[in-house]
CSV table of C-alpha atoms in Angstrom, one decimal:
chain,number,residue,atom,x,y,z
A,16,MET,CA,-87.6,-57.9,32.1
A,17,THR,CA,-84.0,-57.4,33.4
A,18,PRO,CA,-84.1,-55.6,36.7
A,19,THR,CA,-82.3,-52.3,36.8
A,20,THR,CA,-81.0,-50.0,39.6
A,21,GLU,CA,-81.2,-46.3,39.9
A,22,THR,CA,-78.2,-44.2,40.8
A,23,MET,CA,-78.7,-40.6,42.1
A,24,VAL,CA,-76.0,-38.3,40.9
A,25,GLY,CA,-75.3,-34.6,40.4
A,26,ILE,CA,-73.6,-34.2,37.1
A,27,GLY,CA,-71.4,-37.0,36.0
A,28,GLY,CA,-71.5,-40.6,34.9
A,29,ALA,CA,-72.8,-43.9,36.2
A,30,ALA,CA,-72.2,-47.6,35.6
A,31,GLU,CA,-73.4,-49.2,32.4
A,32,SER,CA,-77.0,-50.6,32.5
A,33,THR,CA,-77.9,-48.2,35.3
A,34,ASP,CA,-80.6,-45.6,35.0
A,35,MET,CA,-79.1,-42.2,36.0
A,36,VAL,CA,-81.2,-39.6,37.8
A,37,LEU,CA,-79.9,-36.2,36.8
A,38,ASN,CA,-80.9,-33.0,38.6
A,39,ILE,CA,-80.9,-29.9,36.4
A,40,GLY,CA,-81.3,-27.0,38.8
A,41,PRO,CA,-82.6,-25.5,40.9
A,42,GLN,CA,-79.9,-23.0,40.0
A,43,HIS,CA,-79.2,-23.9,36.4
A,44,PRO,CA,-78.5,-21.0,34.0
A,45,SER,CA,-80.8,-22.4,31.3
A,46,THR,CA,-83.9,-21.4,33.3
A,47,HIS,CA,-85.7,-18.1,33.7
A,48,GLY,CA,-85.9,-18.4,37.4
A,49,VAL,CA,-85.5,-21.2,39.9
A,50,LEU,CA,-86.7,-24.4,38.3
A,51,ARG,CA,-85.5,-27.9,38.9
A,52,LEU,CA,-85.8,-30.7,36.3
A,53,LYS,CA,-85.5,-34.3,37.5
A,54,LEU,CA,-84.4,-36.4,34.5
A,55,VAL,CA,-84.0,-40.1,34.3
A,56,LEU,CA,-81.5,-41.1,31.6
A,57,ASP,CA,-80.7,-44.2,29.7
A,58,GLY,CA,-77.2,-43.3,28.4
A,59,GLU,CA,-77.6,-40.0,26.6
A,60,ARG,CA,-81.4,-40.3,26.1
A,61,ILE,CA,-84.0,-38.9,28.5
A,62,THR,CA,-86.6,-41.6,29.6
A,63,HIS,CA,-88.5,-39.6,32.2
A,64,ALA,CA,-88.7,-35.9,33.1
A,65,GLU,CA,-90.3,-34.2,36.1
A,66,PRO,CA,-90.4,-30.4,36.5
A,67,VAL,CA,-90.1,-29.7,40.2
A,68,ILE,CA,-91.6,-26.3,41.0
A,69,GLY,CA,-92.3,-24.2,44.1
A,70,TYR,CA,-88.9,-22.7,44.9
A,71,MET,CA,-90.2,-19.2,44.2
A,72,HIS,CA,-93.7,-19.7,45.6
A,73,ARG,CA,-94.9,-16.7,47.7
A,74,GLY,CA,-98.6,-17.4,48.1
A,75,ALA,CA,-99.9,-14.5,45.9
A,76,GLU,CA,-103.3,-16.1,45.6
A,77,LYS,CA,-103.7,-16.2,49.4
A,78,LEU,CA,-102.3,-12.6,49.7
A,79,PHE,CA,-105.0,-11.5,47.3
A,80,GLU,CA,-107.6,-12.3,50.0
A,81,ALA,CA,-106.0,-9.8,52.5
A,82,ARG,CA,-105.6,-6.8,50.1
A,83,ASP,CA,-108.2,-4.5,48.8
A,84,TYR,CA,-109.0,-4.0,45.1
A,85,ARG,CA,-106.4,-1.3,44.7
A,86,GLN,CA,-103.6,-3.2,46.5
A,87,ILE,CA,-104.0,-6.5,44.6
A,88,ILE,CA,-102.8,-4.8,41.4
A,89,MET,CA,-99.3,-4.6,43.0
A,90,LEU,CA,-99.4,-8.3,43.7
A,91,ALA,CA,-100.8,-9.2,40.3
A,92,ASN,CA,-98.1,-7.5,38.2
A,93,ARG,CA,-95.2,-9.5,39.7
A,94,HIS,CA,-95.8,-13.2,38.9
A,95,ASP,CA,-94.6,-12.8,35.3
A,96,TRP,CA,-92.0,-10.0,35.8
A,97,LEU,CA,-91.7,-9.6,32.0
A,98,SER,CA,-95.4,-8.9,31.5
A,99,ALA,CA,-96.3,-6.6,34.4
A,100,PHE,CA,-98.7,-4.4,32.5
A,101,SER,CA,-100.6,-7.3,31.1
A,102,ASN,CA,-100.8,-9.0,34.5
A,103,GLU,CA,-102.4,-5.9,36.0
A,104,LEU,CA,-104.8,-5.7,33.1
A,105,GLY,CA,-106.5,-9.0,33.9
A,106,VAL,CA,-107.2,-8.0,37.5
A,107,VAL,CA,-108.7,-4.6,36.7
A,108,LEU,CA,-110.8,-6.1,33.9
A,109,ALA,CA,-112.3,-8.7,36.3
A,110,VAL,CA,-113.1,-6.1,38.9
A,111,GLU,CA,-114.6,-3.7,36.3
A,112,ARG,CA,-116.8,-6.5,35.0
A,113,MET,CA,-118.1,-7.2,38.5
A,114,LEU,CA,-118.8,-3.5,39.0
A,115,GLY,CA,-120.4,-3.2,35.5
A,116,MET,CA,-118.1,-0.3,34.9
A,117,GLU,CA,-117.4,1.4,31.5
A,118,VAL,CA,-113.9,2.6,31.0
A,119,PRO,CA,-113.3,5.9,29.0
A,120,GLU,CA,-112.4,5.4,25.4
A,121,ARG,CA,-109.0,7.0,25.7
A,122,ALA,CA,-108.2,4.6,28.5
A,123,VAL,CA,-109.2,1.6,26.4
A,124,TRP,CA,-106.9,2.6,23.5
A,125,LEU,CA,-104.1,3.5,25.9
A,126,ARG,CA,-104.3,0.1,27.6
A,127,THR,CA,-104.2,-1.6,24.3
A,128,LEU,CA,-101.1,0.4,23.2
A,129,LEU,CA,-99.3,-0.2,26.4
A,130,ALA,CA,-100.2,-4.0,26.4
A,131,GLU,CA,-98.6,-4.3,23.0
A,132,LEU,CA,-95.5,-2.4,24.0
A,133,ASN,CA,-95.2,-4.7,27.0
A,134,ARG,CA,-95.6,-7.7,24.6
A,135,VAL,CA,-92.7,-6.5,22.5
A,136,LEU,CA,-90.5,-6.0,25.7
A,137,ASN,CA,-91.4,-9.6,26.8
A,138,HIS,CA,-90.6,-11.1,23.4
A,139,LEU,CA,-87.3,-9.2,23.0
A,140,MET,CA,-86.0,-10.8,26.2
A,141,PHE,CA,-86.6,-14.3,24.8
A,142,LEU,CA,-85.4,-13.4,21.3
A,143,GLY,CA,-82.1,-12.5,22.9
A,144,SER,CA,-81.8,-15.1,25.7
A,145,TYR,CA,-82.8,-18.2,23.7
A,146,PRO,CA,-79.8,-17.9,21.3
A,147,LEU,CA,-77.6,-17.2,24.3
A,148,GLU,CA,-78.7,-20.5,25.8
A,149,LEU,CA,-77.5,-22.2,22.6
A,150,GLY,CA,-74.2,-20.5,22.5
A,151,GLY,CA,-75.0,-17.3,20.5
A,152,ILE,CA,-73.8,-14.4,22.5
A,153,THR,CA,-74.5,-11.4,20.1
A,154,PRO,CA,-78.3,-11.4,19.9
A,155,ILE,CA,-78.8,-10.6,23.6
A,156,PHE,CA,-77.0,-7.3,23.2
A,157,TYR,CA,-79.2,-6.2,20.3
A,158,ALA,CA,-82.3,-7.4,22.2
A,159,PHE,CA,-81.4,-5.2,25.2
A,160,ARG,CA,-80.7,-2.2,23.0
A,161,GLU,CA,-84.2,-2.5,21.5
A,162,ARG,CA,-85.7,-3.1,25.0
A,163,GLU,CA,-84.1,0.1,26.3
A,164,GLU,CA,-85.8,2.1,23.5
A,165,LEU,CA,-89.2,1.0,24.6
A,166,GLN,CA,-88.3,0.9,28.3
A,167,HIS,CA,-87.7,4.7,28.2
A,168,VAL,CA,-91.2,5.4,26.9
A,169,MET,CA,-92.8,2.9,29.3
A,170,GLU,CA,-90.9,4.4,32.2
A,171,GLU,CA,-91.8,7.9,31.2
A,172,VAL,CA,-95.5,7.3,31.2
A,173,SER,CA,-95.7,5.1,34.3
A,174,GLY,CA,-92.7,5.8,36.4
A,175,GLY,CA,-91.7,2.1,36.6
A,176,ARG,CA,-89.3,0.0,34.5
A,177,MET,CA,-90.7,-3.4,35.2
A,178,HIS,CA,-93.6,-3.2,37.6
A,179,TYR,CA,-95.5,-0.3,36.1
A,180,MET,CA,-98.5,0.0,38.5
A,181,PHE,CA,-100.2,2.1,35.8
A,182,ASN,CA,-103.6,0.3,35.6
A,183,ARG,CA,-106.4,1.3,38.0
A,184,VAL,CA,-109.9,0.0,38.4
A,185,GLY,CA,-111.8,2.3,36.0
A,186,GLY,CA,-108.9,3.2,33.7
A,187,LEU,CA,-105.3,4.3,34.2
A,188,LYS,CA,-103.3,6.1,36.8
A,189,GLU,CA,-103.0,9.4,34.9
A,190,ASP,CA,-102.9,10.9,31.4
A,191,LEU,CA,-99.9,10.9,29.1
A,192,PRO,CA,-97.0,13.4,29.5
A,193,ALA,CA,-96.9,16.1,26.9
A,194,GLY,CA,-95.4,14.9,23.6
A,195,TRP,CA,-95.3,11.2,24.8
A,196,THR,CA,-97.1,9.8,21.8
A,197,THR,CA,-94.5,11.4,19.4
A,198,ARG,CA,-91.7,9.8,21.4
A,199,ALA,CA,-93.5,6.5,21.6
A,200,ARG,CA,-94.0,6.5,17.8
A,201,GLY,CA,-90.3,7.2,17.3
A,202,ALA,CA,-89.3,4.4,19.6
A,203,VAL,CA,-91.5,1.9,17.8
A,204,ALA,CA,-90.1,3.0,14.4
A,205,ASP,CA,-86.5,2.7,15.6
A,206,VAL,CA,-87.1,-0.8,17.0
A,207,ARG,CA,-88.9,-1.9,13.9
A,208,SER,CA,-86.0,-0.7,11.7
A,209,ARG,CA,-83.6,-3.0,13.4
A,210,MET,CA,-85.7,-6.1,13.9
A,211,ASP,CA,-84.2,-7.7,10.8
A,212,ARG,CA,-81.0,-8.3,12.8
A,213,PHE,CA,-82.8,-11.2,14.5
A,214,ASP,CA,-83.6,-12.7,11.1
A,215,ASP,CA,-80.0,-12.3,9.9
A,216,LEU,CA,-78.2,-13.2,13.1
A,217,VAL,CA,-80.5,-15.9,14.5
A,218,LEU,CA,-82.8,-17.4,11.9
A,219,GLY,CA,-80.1,-17.1,9.2
A,220,ASN,CA,-77.6,-18.9,11.4
A,221,GLU,CA,-77.1,-22.6,10.3
A,222,ILE,CA,-75.9,-23.6,13.8
A,223,PHE,CA,-79.1,-22.2,15.4
A,224,ARG,CA,-81.3,-23.9,12.8
A,225,GLY,CA,-79.4,-27.2,13.3
A,226,ARG,CA,-80.0,-27.1,17.0
A,227,THR,CA,-83.7,-26.2,16.7
A,228,ARG,CA,-85.2,-27.7,13.5
A,229,GLY,CA,-87.0,-30.9,14.2
A,230,VAL,CA,-86.1,-30.8,17.9
A,231,GLY,CA,-88.7,-30.9,20.6
A,232,ARG,CA,-91.8,-31.5,18.4
A,233,LEU,CA,-95.0,-30.7,20.4
A,234,THR,CA,-98.2,-32.2,18.9
A,235,PRO,CA,-101.5,-30.2,18.8
A,236,GLU,CA,-103.0,-33.0,20.9
A,237,ALA,CA,-100.5,-32.4,23.7
A,238,VAL,CA,-101.2,-28.6,23.4
A,239,HIS,CA,-104.9,-29.2,24.0
A,240,ALA,CA,-104.3,-31.8,26.7
A,241,TYR,CA,-102.0,-29.7,28.8
A,242,GLY,CA,-103.7,-26.3,28.2
A,243,VAL,CA,-100.6,-24.9,26.4
A,244,SER,CA,-101.2,-21.5,24.9
A,245,GLY,CA,-99.4,-18.4,23.4
A,246,PRO,CA,-96.6,-18.7,20.9
A,247,ILE,CA,-95.8,-22.2,22.1
A,248,GLY,CA,-99.3,-23.5,21.2
A,249,ARG,CA,-99.5,-21.6,18.0
A,250,GLY,CA,-96.1,-23.0,17.0
A,251,SER,CA,-97.8,-26.4,16.9
A,252,GLY,CA,-100.6,-25.2,14.6
A,253,VAL,CA,-103.2,-24.4,17.3
A,254,ASP,CA,-104.7,-21.2,15.9
A,255,PHE,CA,-106.1,-19.6,19.0
A,256,ASP,CA,-105.6,-16.0,20.2
A,257,LEU,CA,-108.0,-14.3,22.6
A,258,ARG,CA,-107.4,-10.9,21.0
A,259,ARG,CA,-109.1,-12.2,17.9
A,260,ASP,CA,-111.3,-15.0,19.2
A,261,GLU,CA,-112.8,-13.2,22.3
A,262,PRO,CA,-111.8,-9.6,21.8
A,263,TYR,CA,-111.3,-7.3,24.8
A,264,LEU,CA,-110.0,-3.7,25.1
A,265,ALA,CA,-109.8,-2.3,21.5
A,266,TYR,CA,-108.8,-5.5,19.7
A,267,GLY,CA,-112.2,-5.9,18.2
A,268,GLU,CA,-111.4,-2.8,16.1
A,269,LEU,CA,-107.9,-3.9,15.1
A,270,GLY,CA,-108.9,-7.0,13.2
A,271,ASP,CA,-107.3,-5.7,10.0
A,272,VAL,CA,-103.9,-5.2,11.7
A,273,LEU,CA,-103.9,-8.1,14.2
A,274,LYS,CA,-102.2,-11.2,12.7
A,275,VAL,CA,-102.3,-14.5,14.6
A,276,VAL,CA,-99.0,-16.2,13.8
A,277,THR,CA,-98.9,-20.0,13.5
A,278,ARG,CA,-96.6,-22.7,12.4
A,279,GLN,CA,-97.3,-26.4,11.8
A,280,GLU,CA,-93.9,-28.0,12.6
A,281,GLY,CA,-94.3,-27.7,16.4
A,282,ASP,CA,-90.5,-27.8,17.0
A,283,CYS,CA,-88.1,-25.3,18.7
A,284,LEU,CA,-87.6,-23.4,15.5
A,285,ALA,CA,-91.3,-23.0,14.9
A,286,ARG,CA,-91.8,-21.6,18.4
A,287,PHE,CA,-89.0,-19.1,17.9
A,288,GLU,CA,-90.4,-18.0,14.5
A,289,CYS,CA,-93.8,-17.5,16.0
A,290,LEU,CA,-92.3,-15.3,18.7
A,291,LEU,CA,-90.3,-13.2,16.3
A,292,GLU,CA,-93.2,-12.7,13.8
A,293,GLN,CA,-95.5,-11.9,16.7
A,294,THR,CA,-93.1,-9.2,17.8
A,295,HIS,CA,-93.3,-7.6,14.4
A,296,ASN,CA,-97.1,-7.6,14.6
A,297,ALA,CA,-97.2,-6.1,18.1
A,298,LEU,CA,-95.2,-3.2,16.7
A,299,ASP,CA,-97.8,-2.8,14.0
A,300,LEU,CA,-100.6,-2.9,16.5
A,301,ALA,CA,-98.8,-0.2,18.6
A,302,ASP,CA,-98.7,2.1,15.6
A,303,ALA,CA,-102.4,1.5,14.9
A,304,CYS,CA,-103.2,2.4,18.5
A,305,LEU,CA,-101.1,5.6,18.3
A,306,ASP,CA,-103.0,6.5,15.1
A,307,ARG,CA,-106.3,6.1,16.8
A,308,LEU,CA,-105.3,8.0,19.9
A,309,ALA,CA,-104.3,10.9,17.6
A,310,GLU,CA,-107.9,11.0,16.3
A,311,LEU,CA,-109.5,11.0,19.8
A,312,PRO,CA,-110.5,14.2,21.4
A,313,PRO,CA,-109.0,15.1,24.9
A,314,GLY,CA,-110.9,13.3,27.7
A,315,PRO,CA,-110.5,11.4,30.9
A,316,VAL,CA,-108.5,8.2,31.3
A,317,ASN,CA,-110.2,6.9,34.5
A,318,GLN,CA,-113.4,6.9,36.5
A,319,ARG,CA,-113.9,8.5,39.8
A,320,LEU,CA,-114.1,5.8,42.4
A,321,PRO,CA,-115.5,5.8,46.0
A,322,LYS,CA,-113.1,6.0,48.9
A,323,VAL,CA,-113.8,2.4,49.8
A,324,LEU,CA,-114.2,0.2,46.7
A,325,LYS,CA,-116.3,-2.9,47.1
A,326,ALA,CA,-117.2,-5.3,44.4
A,327,PRO,CA,-120.8,-6.7,44.5
A,328,GLU,CA,-121.4,-10.3,45.6
A,329,GLY,CA,-120.8,-12.8,42.8
A,330,HIS,CA,-118.1,-14.2,40.6
A,331,THR,CA,-116.5,-13.7,37.2
A,332,TYR,CA,-113.6,-14.8,35.1
A,333,ALA,CA,-111.5,-12.5,33.0
A,334,TRP,CA,-108.8,-13.8,30.7
A,335,THR,CA,-106.4,-12.0,28.5
A,336,GLU,CA,-103.8,-13.0,25.8
A,337,ASN,CA,-100.6,-12.3,27.8
A,338,PRO,CA,-97.3,-12.3,25.9
A,339,LEU,CA,-96.6,-15.9,27.1
A,340,GLY,CA,-100.2,-17.2,26.7
A,341,ILE,CA,-103.6,-17.2,28.4
A,342,ASN,CA,-103.7,-15.4,31.7
A,343,GLY,CA,-106.9,-15.7,33.7
A,344,TYR,CA,-108.3,-14.4,37.0
A,345,TYR,CA,-111.3,-16.1,38.6
A,346,LEU,CA,-112.7,-13.6,41.1
A,347,VAL,CA,-115.2,-14.5,43.8
A,348,SER,CA,-116.7,-11.6,45.9
A,349,ARG,CA,-118.7,-11.6,49.0
A,350,GLY,CA,-119.4,-7.9,48.7
A,351,GLU,CA,-116.4,-6.8,50.7
A,352,LYS,CA,-113.5,-4.5,49.9
A,353,THR,CA,-111.2,-7.6,49.5
A,354,PRO,CA,-111.7,-10.6,47.2
A,355,TYR,CA,-113.1,-13.7,48.9
A,356,ARG,CA,-111.1,-15.7,46.4
A,357,LEU,CA,-108.9,-14.7,43.4
A,358,LYS,CA,-107.6,-17.7,41.4
A,359,LEU,CA,-104.8,-17.1,39.0
A,360,ARG,CA,-104.5,-19.1,35.8
A,361,SER,CA,-101.0,-18.3,34.5
A,362,ALA,CA,-99.6,-19.1,31.1
A,363,SER,CA,-96.2,-20.5,32.2
A,364,TYR,CA,-97.8,-23.0,34.7
A,365,ASN,CA,-99.6,-24.9,31.9
A,366,ASN,CA,-96.9,-24.5,29.4
A,367,ILE,CA,-94.1,-26.0,31.5
A,368,GLN,CA,-96.2,-29.1,32.5
A,369,VAL,CA,-95.9,-30.4,28.9
A,370,LEU,CA,-92.2,-31.0,29.5
A,371,THR,CA,-93.1,-34.4,31.1
A,372,GLU,CA,-94.3,-35.5,27.6
A,373,LEU,CA,-92.0,-33.4,25.5
A,374,LEU,CA,-88.6,-34.4,26.9
A,375,PRO,CA,-88.7,-38.2,27.2
A,376,GLY,CA,-87.1,-39.8,24.1
A,377,THR,CA,-84.9,-36.7,23.4
A,378,LEU,CA,-81.1,-36.4,24.0
A,379,VAL,CA,-79.6,-34.6,26.9
A,380,ALA,CA,-77.8,-32.3,24.5
A,381,ASP,CA,-81.3,-31.1,23.2
A,382,MET,CA,-82.7,-30.5,26.6
A,383,VAL,CA,-81.6,-26.9,26.9
A,384,ALA,CA,-82.8,-26.2,23.4
A,385,ILE,CA,-86.2,-27.5,24.2
A,386,LEU,CA,-86.4,-25.9,27.7
A,387,GLY,CA,-85.4,-22.5,26.3
A,388,SER,CA,-88.0,-22.7,23.6
A,389,MET,CA,-90.9,-23.0,26.1
A,390,PHE,CA,-90.5,-19.2,26.9
A,391,PHE,CA,-91.6,-19.3,30.5
A,392,VAL,CA,-91.0,-17.2,33.7
A,393,VAL,CA,-90.7,-19.3,36.8
A,394,GLY,CA,-92.5,-16.7,39.0
A,395,ASP,CA,-95.5,-17.3,36.6
A,396,ILE,CA,-95.4,-21.0,37.5
A,397,ASP,CA,-95.0,-20.7,41.2
A,398,LYS,CA,-97.3,-17.7,41.7
């Protein structure tokens, strides 16, 4: 075997027959946060890829141990800043399970509705930003227009635009403002009426299809080996969705509306198609929740809690189908008002690991297309 040398460079060239080590990041515009990719190149082809994480680490899991069960909700909703409501949900479900607490029916349906609206908000960001990373400027403007429609109703009900802090142990912070369901139904209808623009502008664009079809193929075996989940896993034909396979909230009653979207190709295009079709289905689920809420009689949306909330001694695991994949909280309690241990299993952490297997053998020109199709938030990796 001919010995080779390694040359560390920023962005540029190296001598022939020399392996180039190229650093992408940690401030590269193709990432949703501060991620560094260390690539080893042979000419234009990637031979080795190593995601380097930790630039945004803030020790949330350790901070959980010094906050009571009301305060940890604030920490939990921030690791995936595009899925704040869903992040909160996993924590309160874990604590409620430890307490053996039943949540009022109105709160169950409201949580389901708000989780699906949060899913649409998350997906719209990636539906707009992914084409932008490949040179398509227009879709991001449409994506943000639709996001604003839904942001208005989420902000009205919770008071927050990104970090809603609307979940509480035992239910929700408060009941809906007068007339909110009518405005929410109108926002959902408006967004749905304009979603075909993503089909026309993006999926119908031959350049976009040329950059994504057959690029970055992820095998089902790699999905299982690395614990990849969400639209990325389903884009490779792995038919798994906790909302259907282990129902929580009101999803068990929404089986006729819930559609688990899958593709078999496993490439960048398949992942984008899953994301887009899943957005359509989330809007349908939101409408179904609004219909059910209209049938329910007035009632409470939370439980009365003691002044000092303590979970009984024991442990439990609560997982949810977050917009980006499986999000889980492993809670260990010693009977105190703070968790003894709260371990977070975030979707992006597992999803990004598979880049070590996905990128080698591909061209540098396809790296951004593959990276963008992984739909991750770096705060969700670093926790």
